[in-house]
XYZ file of C-alpha atoms in Angstrom:
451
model
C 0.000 0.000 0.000
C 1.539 3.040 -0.984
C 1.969 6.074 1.707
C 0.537 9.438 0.734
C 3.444 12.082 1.397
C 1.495 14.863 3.972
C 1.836 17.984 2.763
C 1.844 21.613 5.093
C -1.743 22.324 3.163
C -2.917 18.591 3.797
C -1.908 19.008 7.691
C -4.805 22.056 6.929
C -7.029 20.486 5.818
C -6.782 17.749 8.491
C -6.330 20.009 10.779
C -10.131 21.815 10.371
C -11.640 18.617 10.266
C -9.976 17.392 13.607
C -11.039 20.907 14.953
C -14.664 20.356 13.727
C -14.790 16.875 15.193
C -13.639 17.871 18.534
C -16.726 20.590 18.808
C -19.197 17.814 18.447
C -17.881 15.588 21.326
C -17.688 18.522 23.341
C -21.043 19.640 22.185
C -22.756 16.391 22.710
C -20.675 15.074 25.635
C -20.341 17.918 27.721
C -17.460 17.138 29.402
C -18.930 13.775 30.952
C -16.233 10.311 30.548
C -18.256 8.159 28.800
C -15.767 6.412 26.975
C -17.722 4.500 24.601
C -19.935 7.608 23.244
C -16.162 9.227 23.557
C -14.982 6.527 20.959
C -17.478 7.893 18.578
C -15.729 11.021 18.278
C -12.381 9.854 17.012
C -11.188 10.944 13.914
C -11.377 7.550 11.845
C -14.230 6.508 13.195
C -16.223 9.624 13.183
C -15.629 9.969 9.360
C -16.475 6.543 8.437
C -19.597 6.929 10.144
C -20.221 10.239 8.339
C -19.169 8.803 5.298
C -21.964 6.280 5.738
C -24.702 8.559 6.636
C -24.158 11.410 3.782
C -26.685 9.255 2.023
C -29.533 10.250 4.555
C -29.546 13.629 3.389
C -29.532 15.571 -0.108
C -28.352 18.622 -1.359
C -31.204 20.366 -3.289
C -32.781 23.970 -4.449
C -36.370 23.323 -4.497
C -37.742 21.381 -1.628
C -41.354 19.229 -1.656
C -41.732 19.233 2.169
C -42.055 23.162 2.174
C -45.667 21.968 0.137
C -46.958 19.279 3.044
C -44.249 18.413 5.300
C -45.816 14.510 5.104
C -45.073 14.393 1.191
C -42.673 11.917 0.343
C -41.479 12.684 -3.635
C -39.040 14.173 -5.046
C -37.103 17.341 -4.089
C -34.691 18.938 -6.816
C -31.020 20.380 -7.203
C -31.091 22.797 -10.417
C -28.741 25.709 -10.334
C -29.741 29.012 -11.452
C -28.056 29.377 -14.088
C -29.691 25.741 -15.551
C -32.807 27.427 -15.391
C -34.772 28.711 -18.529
C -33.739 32.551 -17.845
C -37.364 34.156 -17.764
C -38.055 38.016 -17.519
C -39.782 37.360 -14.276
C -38.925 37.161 -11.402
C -37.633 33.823 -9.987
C -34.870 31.539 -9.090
C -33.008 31.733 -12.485
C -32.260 35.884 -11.196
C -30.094 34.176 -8.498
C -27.031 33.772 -10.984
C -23.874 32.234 -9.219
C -24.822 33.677 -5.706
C -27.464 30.665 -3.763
C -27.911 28.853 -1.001
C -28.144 25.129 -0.916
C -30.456 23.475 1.029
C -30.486 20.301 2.546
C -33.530 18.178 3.120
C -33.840 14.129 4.651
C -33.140 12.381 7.817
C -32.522 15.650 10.355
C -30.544 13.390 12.808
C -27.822 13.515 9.836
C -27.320 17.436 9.181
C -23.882 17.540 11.227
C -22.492 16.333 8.090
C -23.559 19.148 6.169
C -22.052 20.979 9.010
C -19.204 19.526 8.492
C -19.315 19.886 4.586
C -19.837 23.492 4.793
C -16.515 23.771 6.862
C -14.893 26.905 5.370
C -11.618 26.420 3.799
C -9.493 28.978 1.707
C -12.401 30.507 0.940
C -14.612 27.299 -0.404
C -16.625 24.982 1.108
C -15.378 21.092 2.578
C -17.741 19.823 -0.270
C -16.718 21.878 -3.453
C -12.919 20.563 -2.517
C -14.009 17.037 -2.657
C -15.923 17.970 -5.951
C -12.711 19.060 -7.249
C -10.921 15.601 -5.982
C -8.503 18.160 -4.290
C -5.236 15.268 -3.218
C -4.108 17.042 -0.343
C -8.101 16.750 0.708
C -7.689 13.160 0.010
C -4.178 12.865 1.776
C -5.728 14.660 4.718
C -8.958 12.433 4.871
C -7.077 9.045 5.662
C -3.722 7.055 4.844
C -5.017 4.726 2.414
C -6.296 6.581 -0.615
C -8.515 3.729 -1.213
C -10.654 4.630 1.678
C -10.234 8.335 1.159
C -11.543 7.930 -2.178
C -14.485 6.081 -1.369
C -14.923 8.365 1.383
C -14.571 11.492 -0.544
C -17.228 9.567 -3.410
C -19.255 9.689 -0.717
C -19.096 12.812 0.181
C -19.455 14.152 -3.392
C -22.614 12.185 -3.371
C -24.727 14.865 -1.578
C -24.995 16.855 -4.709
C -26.446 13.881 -6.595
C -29.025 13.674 -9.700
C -32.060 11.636 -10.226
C -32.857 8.980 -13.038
C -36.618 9.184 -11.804
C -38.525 10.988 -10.227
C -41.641 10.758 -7.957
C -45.046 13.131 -6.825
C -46.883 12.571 -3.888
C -50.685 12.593 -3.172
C -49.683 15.702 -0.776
C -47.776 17.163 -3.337
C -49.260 20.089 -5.586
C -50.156 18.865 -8.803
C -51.899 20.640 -12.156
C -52.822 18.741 -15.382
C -51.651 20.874 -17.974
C -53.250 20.713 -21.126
C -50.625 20.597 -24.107
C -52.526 19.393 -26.904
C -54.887 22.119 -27.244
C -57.694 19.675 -26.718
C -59.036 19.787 -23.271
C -61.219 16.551 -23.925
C -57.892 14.683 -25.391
C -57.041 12.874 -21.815
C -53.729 12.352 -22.961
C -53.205 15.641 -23.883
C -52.153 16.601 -20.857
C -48.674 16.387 -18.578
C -49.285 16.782 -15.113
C -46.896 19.218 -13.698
C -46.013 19.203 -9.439
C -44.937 23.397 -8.784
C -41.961 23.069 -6.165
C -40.800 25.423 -3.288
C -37.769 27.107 -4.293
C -35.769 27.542 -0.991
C -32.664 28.935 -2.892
C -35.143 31.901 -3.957
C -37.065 32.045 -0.749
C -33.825 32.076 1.467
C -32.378 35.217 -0.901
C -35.407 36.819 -0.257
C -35.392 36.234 3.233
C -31.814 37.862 3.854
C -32.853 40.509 1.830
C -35.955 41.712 4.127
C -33.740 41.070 6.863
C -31.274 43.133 5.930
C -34.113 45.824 5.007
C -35.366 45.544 8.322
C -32.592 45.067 10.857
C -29.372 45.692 8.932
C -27.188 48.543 9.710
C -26.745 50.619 6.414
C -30.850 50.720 6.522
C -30.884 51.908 9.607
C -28.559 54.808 8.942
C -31.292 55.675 6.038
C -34.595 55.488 8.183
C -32.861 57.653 10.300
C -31.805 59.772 7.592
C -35.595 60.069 6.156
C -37.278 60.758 9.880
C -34.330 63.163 9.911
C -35.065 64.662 6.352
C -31.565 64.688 6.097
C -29.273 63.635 2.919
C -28.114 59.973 2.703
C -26.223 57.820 0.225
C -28.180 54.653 0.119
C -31.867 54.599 -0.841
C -34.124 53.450 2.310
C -35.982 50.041 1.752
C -39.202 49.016 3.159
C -41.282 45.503 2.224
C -44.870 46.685 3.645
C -47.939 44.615 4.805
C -45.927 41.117 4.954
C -47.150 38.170 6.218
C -44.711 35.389 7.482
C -45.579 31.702 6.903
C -44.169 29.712 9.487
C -43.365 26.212 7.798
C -42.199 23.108 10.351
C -44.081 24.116 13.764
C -41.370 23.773 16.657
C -39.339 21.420 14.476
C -38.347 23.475 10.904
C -35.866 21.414 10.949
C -37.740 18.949 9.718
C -38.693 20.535 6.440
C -34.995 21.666 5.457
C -32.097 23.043 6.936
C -32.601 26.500 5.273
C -35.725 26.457 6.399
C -34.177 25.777 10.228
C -31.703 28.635 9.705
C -34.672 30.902 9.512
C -36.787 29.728 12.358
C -39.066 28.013 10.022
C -40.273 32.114 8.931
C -40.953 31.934 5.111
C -41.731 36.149 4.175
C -44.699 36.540 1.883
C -44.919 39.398 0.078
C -48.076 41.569 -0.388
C -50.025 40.261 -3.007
C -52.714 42.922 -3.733
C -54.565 45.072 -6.501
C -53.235 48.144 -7.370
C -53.619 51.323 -5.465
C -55.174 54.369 -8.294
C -53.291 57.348 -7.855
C -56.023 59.823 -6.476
C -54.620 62.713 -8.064
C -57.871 63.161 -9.929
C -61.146 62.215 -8.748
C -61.403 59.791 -11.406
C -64.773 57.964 -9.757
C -66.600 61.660 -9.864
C -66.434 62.440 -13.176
C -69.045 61.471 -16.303
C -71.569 61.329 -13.247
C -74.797 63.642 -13.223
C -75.013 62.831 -9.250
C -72.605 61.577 -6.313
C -75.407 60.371 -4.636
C -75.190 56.687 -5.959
C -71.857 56.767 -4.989
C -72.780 57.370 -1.483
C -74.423 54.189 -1.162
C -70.475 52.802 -0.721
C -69.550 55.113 1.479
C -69.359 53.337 5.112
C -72.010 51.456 6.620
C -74.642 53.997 4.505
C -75.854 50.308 2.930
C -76.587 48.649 5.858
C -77.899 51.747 7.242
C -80.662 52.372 4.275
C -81.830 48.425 4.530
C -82.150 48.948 8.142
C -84.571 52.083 7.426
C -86.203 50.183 4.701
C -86.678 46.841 7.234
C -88.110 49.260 9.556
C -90.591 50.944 7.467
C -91.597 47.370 5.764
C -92.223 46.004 9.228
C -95.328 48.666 9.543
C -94.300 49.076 12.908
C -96.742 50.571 15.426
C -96.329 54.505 16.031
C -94.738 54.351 19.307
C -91.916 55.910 20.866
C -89.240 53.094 20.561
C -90.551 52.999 17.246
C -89.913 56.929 16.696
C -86.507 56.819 18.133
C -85.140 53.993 16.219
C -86.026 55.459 12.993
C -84.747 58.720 14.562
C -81.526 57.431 15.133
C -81.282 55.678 11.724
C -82.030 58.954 10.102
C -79.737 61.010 11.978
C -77.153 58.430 10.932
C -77.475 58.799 7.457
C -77.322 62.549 7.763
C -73.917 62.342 9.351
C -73.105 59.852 7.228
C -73.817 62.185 3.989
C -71.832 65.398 6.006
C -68.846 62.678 6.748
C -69.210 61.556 2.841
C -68.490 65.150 2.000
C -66.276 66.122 3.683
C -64.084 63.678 3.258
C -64.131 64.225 -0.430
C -63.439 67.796 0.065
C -59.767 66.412 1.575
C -59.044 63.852 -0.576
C -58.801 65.776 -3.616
C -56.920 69.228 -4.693
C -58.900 72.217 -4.467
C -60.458 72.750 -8.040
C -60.622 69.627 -9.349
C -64.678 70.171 -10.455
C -63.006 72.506 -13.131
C -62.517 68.913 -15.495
C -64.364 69.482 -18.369
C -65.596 65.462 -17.739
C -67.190 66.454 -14.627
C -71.066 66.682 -14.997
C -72.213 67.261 -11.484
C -75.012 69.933 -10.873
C -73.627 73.178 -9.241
C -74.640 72.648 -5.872
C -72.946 69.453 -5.453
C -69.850 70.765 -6.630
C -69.941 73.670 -4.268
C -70.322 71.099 -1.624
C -67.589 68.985 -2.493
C -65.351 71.419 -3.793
C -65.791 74.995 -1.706
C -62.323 76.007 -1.578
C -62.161 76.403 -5.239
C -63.645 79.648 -4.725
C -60.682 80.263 -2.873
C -58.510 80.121 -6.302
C -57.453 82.946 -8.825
C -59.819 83.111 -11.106
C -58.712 80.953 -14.365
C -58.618 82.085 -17.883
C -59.598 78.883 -19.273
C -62.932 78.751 -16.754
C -63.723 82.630 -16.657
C -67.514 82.128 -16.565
C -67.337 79.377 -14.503
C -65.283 80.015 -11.975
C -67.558 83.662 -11.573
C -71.040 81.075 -11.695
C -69.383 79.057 -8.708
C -68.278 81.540 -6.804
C -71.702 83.531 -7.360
C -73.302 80.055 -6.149
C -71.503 79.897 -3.246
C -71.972 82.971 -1.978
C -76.087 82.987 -2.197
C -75.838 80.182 0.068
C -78.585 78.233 -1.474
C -76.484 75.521 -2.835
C -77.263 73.286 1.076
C -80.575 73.423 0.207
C -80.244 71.787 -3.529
C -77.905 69.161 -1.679
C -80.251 68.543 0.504
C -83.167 68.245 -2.078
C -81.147 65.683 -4.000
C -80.474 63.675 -1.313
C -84.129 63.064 -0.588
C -84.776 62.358 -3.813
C -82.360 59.791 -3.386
C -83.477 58.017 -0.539
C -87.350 58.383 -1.865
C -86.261 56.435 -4.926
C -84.708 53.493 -2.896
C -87.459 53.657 -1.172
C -90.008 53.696 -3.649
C -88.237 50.452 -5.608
C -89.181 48.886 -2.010
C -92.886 49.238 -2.765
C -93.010 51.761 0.244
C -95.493 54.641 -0.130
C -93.667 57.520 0.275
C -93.747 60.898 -1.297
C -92.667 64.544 -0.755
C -93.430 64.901 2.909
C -91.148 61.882 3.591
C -88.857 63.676 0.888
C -88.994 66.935 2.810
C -88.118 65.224 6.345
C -84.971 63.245 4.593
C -83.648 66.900 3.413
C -84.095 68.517 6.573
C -82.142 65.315 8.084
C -79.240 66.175 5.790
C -79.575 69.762 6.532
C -80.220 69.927 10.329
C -78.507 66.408 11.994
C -75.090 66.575 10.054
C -72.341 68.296 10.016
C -72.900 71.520 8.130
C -71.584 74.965 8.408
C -73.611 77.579 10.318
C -74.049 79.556 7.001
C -76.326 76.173 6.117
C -78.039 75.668 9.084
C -79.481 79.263 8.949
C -80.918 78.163 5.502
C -82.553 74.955 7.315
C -86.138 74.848 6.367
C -88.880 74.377 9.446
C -90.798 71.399 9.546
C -93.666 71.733 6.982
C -92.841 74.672 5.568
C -91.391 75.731 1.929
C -90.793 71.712 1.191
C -88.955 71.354 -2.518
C -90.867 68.895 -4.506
C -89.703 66.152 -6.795
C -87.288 67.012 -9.404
C-alpha cells in the first residue's frame, strides 16, 4: 500500500476537520467520561460513520416538504443558471450567488455541518468535488478509503434517473394538446418550493429591516436629512411559518430561519387619487354614497323598519330617529371627506357633470382660487353660487330624492313629505356649516318637490 506524502496544506485540511470533530464531542458530551460515546468522536471513526450517513440527506434547491411536510417525492437540485432565464422574477435571477439546502433524515445534518466547513475561501464539499489530493491525503492514509470516502461525500450533490409526486404534493394537469377533452393531452406538472429563492429573499428583508446601512437611512428620512443609500421598506408582509417547533424537519434553510418563510403583499393596485377619477361622467354623487361606510346597511335597516309597519310608538320613533340622523352624518362625513381627498379645483374637469350645488359642496375652496382664464364664466357662476348660500338646500333636495327612490323600488309609499323630512335630516342632523343651518327649512314649511 503506498503512503501518501502529507503535505503543510494537507496538515490544513486535516487540521479543520480534527477541529470540527472535537466541537461535536464537546457539544454532545459535555465534558462527561463516557468512553464508549467518547470513541465515537475519534477521527477515523467519526468519518467513516459520516461517510456512511451522507446518504440520509440531499443537497437540493427546491424542496417538496415546504408543500406538506408529510409528502414523500421528489425534491430537486437545479442551479440558477440551468434554469430557462425568464423576464420574471424567480430563481433563475439568483445567478452564481445561492444557497443550498439540505432536506432528509434531520438526525444527519452535522455532516452538512461539516461539509460546509470553510476552507481557503470554499466549502469542505466543493474541494471534494474538485478531488482536491491534499483533501484526500488529509482524509485518511489509504487513498482507497479516502476515495471512497470522498465519493461519498461528493454524493450529496447527486441527480435523479426518476422521479416521484406525492398525493400531498401540488399537482396541475396541464393541457398541451390544445384539446381539453384529449385525456392524454395533458402532462401533469407538481410546482416546487424554491428555498434557494425564498432564502435570498429572506436575507434581503432582513437586511431591510434590521441591517445597519438601513438603519442609517430610516434615520436619515425621519431626519429629512441627505443619505447615500436609498431606504428600503417591504410593507404589509405576512410570514408563513413552515415546520411548527421542528423546521428542521422541512430543510435546513428552512431551520436557519426559524421556520419564517416572508410573503410578500399580493394585492390590486392602489389608483393614484390625483384626480377624482370615480366623480367624473356622473350627473349625481349620490349613488356613490351608497359605498360610502355602513350607509348600505344603514338604508336596509330604514327600509326593514318601514316594511315592518311598525306601530307609532316611541321606541318605534326613536329607532327610525336614530337611523335617520345616521345617514345625515353619514352624507356630512361623505363630504367632507371628499373635500380632503382631492386638490382644491378639481370640479373645473371638463368630464365632470355634477349639478352646481354638489360641486360647491364637495369642492368649496375652489372659490378660494385665482380666477382661471380657461374657466372665466365658470369660476364667476361658482363663486356667485356659493356665496347665495342656497347651494345646502339643492344638496339637501337631491339627497331626498335619493333616498325616496330606494325607497319607492321597495314598494313603500312615500312621497314629498317623507322627501322633505330626509332633506331637513341632511340639513339639520349633520355636520354643516352655520351659514347652512341658517338656511334649514322648518318642519312643513317651503318643502322642494320632486325634481
Amino acid at each position: 500500500m503506498e503512503e501518501v506524502k502529507v503535505s503543510a496544506r494537507s496538515a490544513a485540511f486535516r487540521q479543520a476537520i480534527a477541529a470540527f470533530i472535537n466541537e461535536r464531542r464537546e457539544a454532545k458530551l459535555k465534558g462527561t467520561d463516557d468512553e464508549q460515546s467518547a470513541a465515537k468522536y475519534e477521527y477515523t471513526t467519526w468519518l467513516t460513520d459520516a461517510a456512511r450517513r451522507v446518504s440520509q440527506i440531499q443537497a437540493v434547491t427546491h424542496v417538496l416538504k415546504a408543500t406538506h411536510p408529510d409528502a414523500r417525492g421528489s425534491s430537486l437540485y437545479v442551479t440558477p443558471n440551468e434554469l430557462p432565464q425568464h423576464i420574471e422574477i424567480g430563481t433563475h435571477c439568483l445567478g452564481d450567488r445561492y444557497d443550498t439546502d439540505i432536506v432528509g433524515n434531520a438526525a444527519a445534518l452535522d455532516v452538512y455541518k461539516f461539509l460546509k466547513l470553510d476552507i481557503e475561501g470554499l466549502r469542505l464539499l466543493d474541494w471534494f468535488q474538485q478531488d482536491d489530493p491534499d483533501l484526500l491525503a488529509a482524509l485518511h492514509h489509504d487513498p482507497a478509503i479516502a476515495r471512497e470516502w470522498a465519493d461519498a461525500f461528493k454524493s450529496l450533490i447527486r441527480g435523479q434517473d426518476s422521479f416521484a409526486s406525492h398525493p400531498m404534493a401540488k399537482q396541475i394537469y396541464w393541457c398541451v394538446s390544445g384539446e381539453p377533452t384529449d385525456d392524454a393531452g395533458f402532462h401533469l406538472l407538481q410546482p416546487l418550493f424554491s428555498s434557494s429563492l425564498t432564502h435570498a429573499v429572506h436575507q434581503n428583508i432582513q437586511d431591510a429591516r434590521f441591517g445597519e446601512s438601513n438603519k442609517l437611512a430610516r434615520q436619515a428620512r425621519r431626519e429629512k436629512a441627505a443619505h447615500d443609500s436609498p431606504c428600503r421598506e417591504y410593507l404589509n408582509l405576512v410570514a408563513r411559518k413552515l415546520g411548527g417547533t421542528k423546521p428542521q424537519n422541512i430543510s435546513q434553510l428552512n431551520s436557519d430561519r426559524g421556520g419564517v418563510n416572508y410573503l410578500l403583499a399580493s394585492l390590486p393596485p392602489t389608483w393614484s387619487q390625483d384626480r377624482p377619477r370615480k366623480f367624473l361622467y356622473i350627473d349625481s354623487v349620490m349613488p356613490r354614497f351608497i359605498h360610502y361606510e355602513g350607509v348600505r346597511e344603514l338604508v336596509e335597516a330604514l327600509c326593514r323598519l318601514l316594511e315592518s309597519n311598525p306601530g307609532k310608538t316611541m321606541e318605534t320613533r326613536v329607532h327610525r330617529e336614530r337611523i335617520e340622523q345616521a345617514l345625515g352624518q353619514s352624507l356630512a362625513a361623505f363630504g367632507m371627506e371628499i373635500r380632503h381627498l382631492f386638490q382644491p379645483g378639481w370640479t373645473r374637469d371638463d368630464n365632470c357633470r355634477l349639478p352646481l350645488c354638489e360641486q360647491i359642496w364637495l369642492d368649496p375652496e375652489r372659490t378660494e382660487l385665482a380666477v382661471s382664464d380657461e374657466h372665466r364664466d365658470e369660476d364667476l357662476a361658482f363663486i356667485e353660487a356659493y356665496e347665495w348660500k342656497n347651494w345646502p338646500n339643492e344638496v339637501a333636495h337631491r339627497f331626498g330624492n335619493w333616498l325616496n327612490g330606494i325607497l319607492q323600488k321597495r314598494d313603500l309609499p312615500v312621497g314629498d313629505v317623507e322627501h322633505a323630512h330626509w332633506a331637513r335630516q341632511a340639513i339639520i342632523d349633520a355636520d354643516w356649516p352655520a351659514s347652512m343651518q341658517r338656511r334649514a327649512l322648518p318642519s312643513g314649511q317651503g318643502e322642494t318637490s320632486h325634481e
